[in-house]
Each structure stands twice: as C-alpha cells, then as structure tokens.
PDB file of C-alpha atoms in Angstrom:
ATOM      1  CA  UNK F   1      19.978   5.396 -23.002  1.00 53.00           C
ATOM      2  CA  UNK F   2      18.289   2.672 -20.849  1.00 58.00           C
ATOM      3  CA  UNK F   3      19.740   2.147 -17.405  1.00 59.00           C
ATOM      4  CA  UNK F   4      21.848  -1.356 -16.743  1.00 63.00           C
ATOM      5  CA  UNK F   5      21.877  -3.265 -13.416  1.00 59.00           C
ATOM      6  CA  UNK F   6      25.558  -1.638 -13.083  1.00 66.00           C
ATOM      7  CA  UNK F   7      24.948   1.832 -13.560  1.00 70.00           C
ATOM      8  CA  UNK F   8      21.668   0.954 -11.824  1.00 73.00           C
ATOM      9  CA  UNK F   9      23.142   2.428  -8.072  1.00 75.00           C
ATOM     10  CA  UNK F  10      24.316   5.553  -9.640  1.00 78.00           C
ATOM     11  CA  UNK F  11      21.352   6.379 -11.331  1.00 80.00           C
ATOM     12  CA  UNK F  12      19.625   5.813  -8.371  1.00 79.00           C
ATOM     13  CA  UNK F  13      21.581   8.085  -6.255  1.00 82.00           C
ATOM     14  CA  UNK F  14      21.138  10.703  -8.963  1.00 86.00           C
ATOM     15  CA  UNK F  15      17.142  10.283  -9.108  1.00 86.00           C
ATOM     16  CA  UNK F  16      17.341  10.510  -5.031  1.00 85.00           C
ATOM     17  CA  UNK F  17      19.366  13.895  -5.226  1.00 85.00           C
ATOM     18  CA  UNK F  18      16.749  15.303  -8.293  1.00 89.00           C
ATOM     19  CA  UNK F  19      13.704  14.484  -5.503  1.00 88.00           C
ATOM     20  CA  UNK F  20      15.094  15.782  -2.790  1.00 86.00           C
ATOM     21  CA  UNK F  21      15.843  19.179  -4.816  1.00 90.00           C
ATOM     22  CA  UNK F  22      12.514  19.133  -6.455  1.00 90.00           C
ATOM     23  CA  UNK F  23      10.624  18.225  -3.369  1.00 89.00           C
ATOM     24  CA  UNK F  24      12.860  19.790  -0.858  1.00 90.00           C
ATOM     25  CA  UNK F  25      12.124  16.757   1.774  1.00 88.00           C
ATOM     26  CA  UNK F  26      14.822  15.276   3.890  1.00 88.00           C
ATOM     27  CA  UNK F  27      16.342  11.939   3.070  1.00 86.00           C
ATOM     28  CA  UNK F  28      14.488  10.831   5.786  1.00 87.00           C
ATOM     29  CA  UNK F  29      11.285  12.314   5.165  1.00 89.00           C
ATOM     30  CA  UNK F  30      11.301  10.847   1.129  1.00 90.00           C
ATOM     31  CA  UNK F  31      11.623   7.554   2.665  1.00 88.00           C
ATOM     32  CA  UNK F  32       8.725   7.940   4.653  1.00 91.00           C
ATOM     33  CA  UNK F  33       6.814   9.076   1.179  1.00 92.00           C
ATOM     34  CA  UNK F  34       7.819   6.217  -0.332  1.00 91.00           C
ATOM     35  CA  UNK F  35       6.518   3.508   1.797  1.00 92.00           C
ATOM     36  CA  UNK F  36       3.384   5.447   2.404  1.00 93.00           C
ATOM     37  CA  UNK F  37       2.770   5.946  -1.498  1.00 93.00           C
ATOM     38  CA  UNK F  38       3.820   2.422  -2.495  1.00 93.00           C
ATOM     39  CA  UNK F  39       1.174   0.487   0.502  1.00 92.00           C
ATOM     40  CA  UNK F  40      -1.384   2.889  -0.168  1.00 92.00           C
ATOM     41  CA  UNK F  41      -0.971   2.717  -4.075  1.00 93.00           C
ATOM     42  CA  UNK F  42      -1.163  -0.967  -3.934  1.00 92.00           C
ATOM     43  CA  UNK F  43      -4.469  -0.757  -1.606  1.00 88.00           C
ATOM     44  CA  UNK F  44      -6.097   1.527  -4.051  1.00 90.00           C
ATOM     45  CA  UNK F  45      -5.551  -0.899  -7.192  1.00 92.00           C
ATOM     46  CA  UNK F  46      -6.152  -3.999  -5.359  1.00 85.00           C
ATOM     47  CA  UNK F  47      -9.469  -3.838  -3.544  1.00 81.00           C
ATOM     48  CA  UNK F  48      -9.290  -7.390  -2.813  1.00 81.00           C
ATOM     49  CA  UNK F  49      -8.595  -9.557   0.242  1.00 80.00           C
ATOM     50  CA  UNK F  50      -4.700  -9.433   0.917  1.00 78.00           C
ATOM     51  CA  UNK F  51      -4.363  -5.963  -0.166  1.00 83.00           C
ATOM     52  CA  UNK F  52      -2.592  -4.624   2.860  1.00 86.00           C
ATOM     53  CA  UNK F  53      -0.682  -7.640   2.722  1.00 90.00           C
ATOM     54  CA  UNK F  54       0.942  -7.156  -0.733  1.00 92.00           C
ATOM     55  CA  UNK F  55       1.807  -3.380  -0.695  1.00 92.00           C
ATOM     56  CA  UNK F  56       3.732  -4.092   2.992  1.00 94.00           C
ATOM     57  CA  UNK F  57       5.797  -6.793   0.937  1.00 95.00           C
ATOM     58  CA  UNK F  58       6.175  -4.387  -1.848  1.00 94.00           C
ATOM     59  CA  UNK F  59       7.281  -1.410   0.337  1.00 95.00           C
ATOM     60  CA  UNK F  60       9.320  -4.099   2.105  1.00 95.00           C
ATOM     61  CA  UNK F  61      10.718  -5.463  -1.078  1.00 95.00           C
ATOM     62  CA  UNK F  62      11.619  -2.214  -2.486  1.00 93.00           C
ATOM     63  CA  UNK F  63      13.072  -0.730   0.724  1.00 93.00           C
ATOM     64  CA  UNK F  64      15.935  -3.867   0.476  1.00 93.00           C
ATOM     65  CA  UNK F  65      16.389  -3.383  -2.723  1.00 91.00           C
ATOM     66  CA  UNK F  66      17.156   0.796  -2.636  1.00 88.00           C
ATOM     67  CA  UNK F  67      19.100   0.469   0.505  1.00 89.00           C
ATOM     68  CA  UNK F  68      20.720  -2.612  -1.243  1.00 88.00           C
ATOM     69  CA  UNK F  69      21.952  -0.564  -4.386  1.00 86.00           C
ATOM     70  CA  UNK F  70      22.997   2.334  -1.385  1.00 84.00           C
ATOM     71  CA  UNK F  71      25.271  -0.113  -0.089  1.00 85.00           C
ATOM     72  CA  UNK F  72      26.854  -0.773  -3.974  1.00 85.00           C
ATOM     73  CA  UNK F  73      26.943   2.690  -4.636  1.00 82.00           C
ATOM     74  CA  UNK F  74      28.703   3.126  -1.391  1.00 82.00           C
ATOM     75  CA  UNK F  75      31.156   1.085  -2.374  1.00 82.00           C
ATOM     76  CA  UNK F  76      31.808   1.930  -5.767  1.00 78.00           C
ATOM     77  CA  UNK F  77      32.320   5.779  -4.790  1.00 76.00           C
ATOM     78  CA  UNK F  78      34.102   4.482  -1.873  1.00 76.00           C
ATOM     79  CA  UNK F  79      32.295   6.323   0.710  1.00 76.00           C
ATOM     80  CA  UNK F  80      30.792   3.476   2.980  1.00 74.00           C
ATOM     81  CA  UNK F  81      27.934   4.679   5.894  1.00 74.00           C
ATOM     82  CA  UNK F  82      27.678   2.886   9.157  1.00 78.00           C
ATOM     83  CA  UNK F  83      24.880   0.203   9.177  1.00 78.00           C
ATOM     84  CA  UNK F  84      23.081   1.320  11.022  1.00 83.00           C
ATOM     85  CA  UNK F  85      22.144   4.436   8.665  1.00 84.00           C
ATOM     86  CA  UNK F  86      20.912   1.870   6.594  1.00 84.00           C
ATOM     87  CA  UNK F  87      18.693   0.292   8.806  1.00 89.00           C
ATOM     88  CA  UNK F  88      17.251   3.503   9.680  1.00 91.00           C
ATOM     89  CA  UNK F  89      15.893   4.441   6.097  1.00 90.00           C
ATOM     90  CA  UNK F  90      14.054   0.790   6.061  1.00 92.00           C
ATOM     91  CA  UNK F  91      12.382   1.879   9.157  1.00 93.00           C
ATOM     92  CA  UNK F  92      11.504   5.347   7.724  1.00 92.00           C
ATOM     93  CA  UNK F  93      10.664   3.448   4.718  1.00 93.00           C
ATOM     94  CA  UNK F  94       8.320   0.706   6.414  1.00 95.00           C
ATOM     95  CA  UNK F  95       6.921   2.130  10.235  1.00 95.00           C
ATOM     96  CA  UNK F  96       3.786   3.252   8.140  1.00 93.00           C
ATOM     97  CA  UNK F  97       2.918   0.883   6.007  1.00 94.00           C
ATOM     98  CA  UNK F  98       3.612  -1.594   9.287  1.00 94.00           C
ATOM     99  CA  UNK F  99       0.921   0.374  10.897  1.00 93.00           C
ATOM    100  CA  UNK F 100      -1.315   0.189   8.061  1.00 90.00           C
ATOM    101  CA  UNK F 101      -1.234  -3.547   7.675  1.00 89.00           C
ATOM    102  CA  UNK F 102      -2.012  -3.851  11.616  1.00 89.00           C
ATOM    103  CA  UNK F 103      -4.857  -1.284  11.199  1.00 86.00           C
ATOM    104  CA  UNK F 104      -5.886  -1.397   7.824  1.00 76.00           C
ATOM    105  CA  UNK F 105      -8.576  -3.713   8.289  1.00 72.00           C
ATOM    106  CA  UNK F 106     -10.501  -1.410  10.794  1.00 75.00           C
ATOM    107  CA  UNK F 107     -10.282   1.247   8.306  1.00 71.00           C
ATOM    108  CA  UNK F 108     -12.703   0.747   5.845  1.00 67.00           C
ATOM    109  CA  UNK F 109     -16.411  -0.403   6.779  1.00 64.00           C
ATOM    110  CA  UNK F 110     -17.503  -3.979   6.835  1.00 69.00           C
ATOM    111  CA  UNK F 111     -20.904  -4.217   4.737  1.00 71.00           C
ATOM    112  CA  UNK F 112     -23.883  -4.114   6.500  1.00 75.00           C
ATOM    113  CA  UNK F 113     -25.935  -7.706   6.705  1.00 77.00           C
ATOM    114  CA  UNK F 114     -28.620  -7.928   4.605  1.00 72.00           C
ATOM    115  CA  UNK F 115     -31.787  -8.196   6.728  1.00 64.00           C
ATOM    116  CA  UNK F 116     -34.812 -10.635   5.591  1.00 56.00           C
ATOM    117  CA  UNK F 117     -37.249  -7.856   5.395  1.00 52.00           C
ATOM    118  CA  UNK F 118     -34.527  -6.014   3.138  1.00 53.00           C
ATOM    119  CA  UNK F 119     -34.245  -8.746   1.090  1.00 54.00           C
ATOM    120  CA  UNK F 120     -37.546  -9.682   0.185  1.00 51.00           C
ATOM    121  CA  UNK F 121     -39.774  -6.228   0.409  1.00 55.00           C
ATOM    122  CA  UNK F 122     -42.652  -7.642  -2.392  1.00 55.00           C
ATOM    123  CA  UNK F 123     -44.197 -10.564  -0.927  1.00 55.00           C
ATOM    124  CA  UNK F 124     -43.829 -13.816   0.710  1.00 58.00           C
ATOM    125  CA  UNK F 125     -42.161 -15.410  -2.808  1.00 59.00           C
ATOM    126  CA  UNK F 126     -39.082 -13.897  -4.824  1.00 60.00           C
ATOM    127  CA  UNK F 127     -40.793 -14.171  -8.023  1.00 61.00           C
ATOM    128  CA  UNK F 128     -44.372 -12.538  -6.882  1.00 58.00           C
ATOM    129  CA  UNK F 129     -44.716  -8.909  -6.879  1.00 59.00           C
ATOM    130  CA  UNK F 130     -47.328  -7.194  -4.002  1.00 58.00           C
ATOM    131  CA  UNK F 131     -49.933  -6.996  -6.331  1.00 59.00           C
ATOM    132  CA  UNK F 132     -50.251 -10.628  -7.424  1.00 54.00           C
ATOM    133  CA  UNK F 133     -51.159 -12.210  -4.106  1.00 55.00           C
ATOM    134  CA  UNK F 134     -52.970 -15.149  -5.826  1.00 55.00           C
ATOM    135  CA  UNK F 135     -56.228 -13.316  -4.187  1.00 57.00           C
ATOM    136  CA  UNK F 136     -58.647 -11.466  -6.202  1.00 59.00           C
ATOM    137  CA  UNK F 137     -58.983  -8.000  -5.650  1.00 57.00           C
ATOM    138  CA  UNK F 138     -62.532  -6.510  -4.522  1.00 59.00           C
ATOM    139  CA  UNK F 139     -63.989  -4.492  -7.632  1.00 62.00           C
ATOM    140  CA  UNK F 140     -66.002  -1.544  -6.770  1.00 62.00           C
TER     141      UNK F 140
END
C-alpha cells in the first residue's frame, strides 16, 4: 500500500522510530546524518559548477519539509513540542552542509594551468612532430 500525503506524517514518524532502532543514533544525531548524506550525495552526482549550491537547498528543502510533517503529526496525535525543538533539528539538519557550501570550494583542487612548454612538447607547430623539422637530416 503506497503512502498518501495524509498518512504521509505518520509514516514518517514510524520510518524515524525504525532508524533510530536500527541505527541506534539520537534524534539529534540522525538529523545531522541526514543533511550530511543528502549535500554530500548531491556533490558526488553533480560534479558541476553549483554543486554545493543545490545539495544545501536540498538539505534545506527537505529539513522544512520533515520538520513540517513533525508539526502535522504533532497535531494529529495531539502532542504539540515547543518551537523551538523544531528549530533545533533544522540546525542539526543544516550546520554541516552550511559549512560545506562556505568551504566546499577549497576542498577539492583547482587544475593546474597548462604551461606552453606542456602544451606543445614536439616542435614549434601543432601539426609537426620532432622529427620533421623541414631540415634534412645528415646521412652517414
């Protein structure tokens, strides 16, 4: 049976409570995971510029949205937290991949410039190798 937007918080409290048993993290601690393995998922399928960028959002996006069904599950089993609970799994959720988009750029090498004696190691034209010099070579 596929999961609807309205049993949607209750299945996500249940799928919190099977992690934390099979994992045996904290609440806090599995938010932390999360955000880590969402930016750094995102960063190892898209190598591209912006990378960094995109998994923050998506750790970001899916932070709101899991403390967002929190709140309707709260409210459905009657059993409201204080918001400020709430605010503290977003920043469990999102202080690393906030450092990470600061850092990340430092964190993986910029390439090297190509030099002109790199470039070019056969002669003085692209399409002339070392041994066709235009000069004739001395016979013995």
């Amino acid at each position: 049976m596929l999961p609807t937007l309205a049993s949607a918080p209750q299945d996500l409290q249940l799928l919190k409570l099977y992690l934390l048993d099979l994992t045996g993290l904290s609440k806090d601690a599995l938010h932390v995971y999360a955000g880590m393995i969402l930016i750094i998922g995102v960063r190892l399928v898209w190598r591209r510029r912006g990378g960094w960028l995109l998994g923050w959002l998506l750790a970001l996006g899916v932070a709101l949205l899991v403390e967002w069904l929190d709140m309707r599950a709260e409210r459905i089993e009657a059993n409201i937290r204080p918001d400020a609970e709430h605010w503290k799994d977003i920043w469990n959720t999102m202080f690393w991949p906030t450092v990470l988009l600061l850092f990340g750029r430092w964190l993986h090498p910029r390439p090297k410039p190509k030099t002109l004696a790199m470039e070019d190691p056969s002669g003085d034209l692209p399409d002339q190798s070392p041994h066709d010099s235009g000069e004739e070579s001395p016979s013995i």
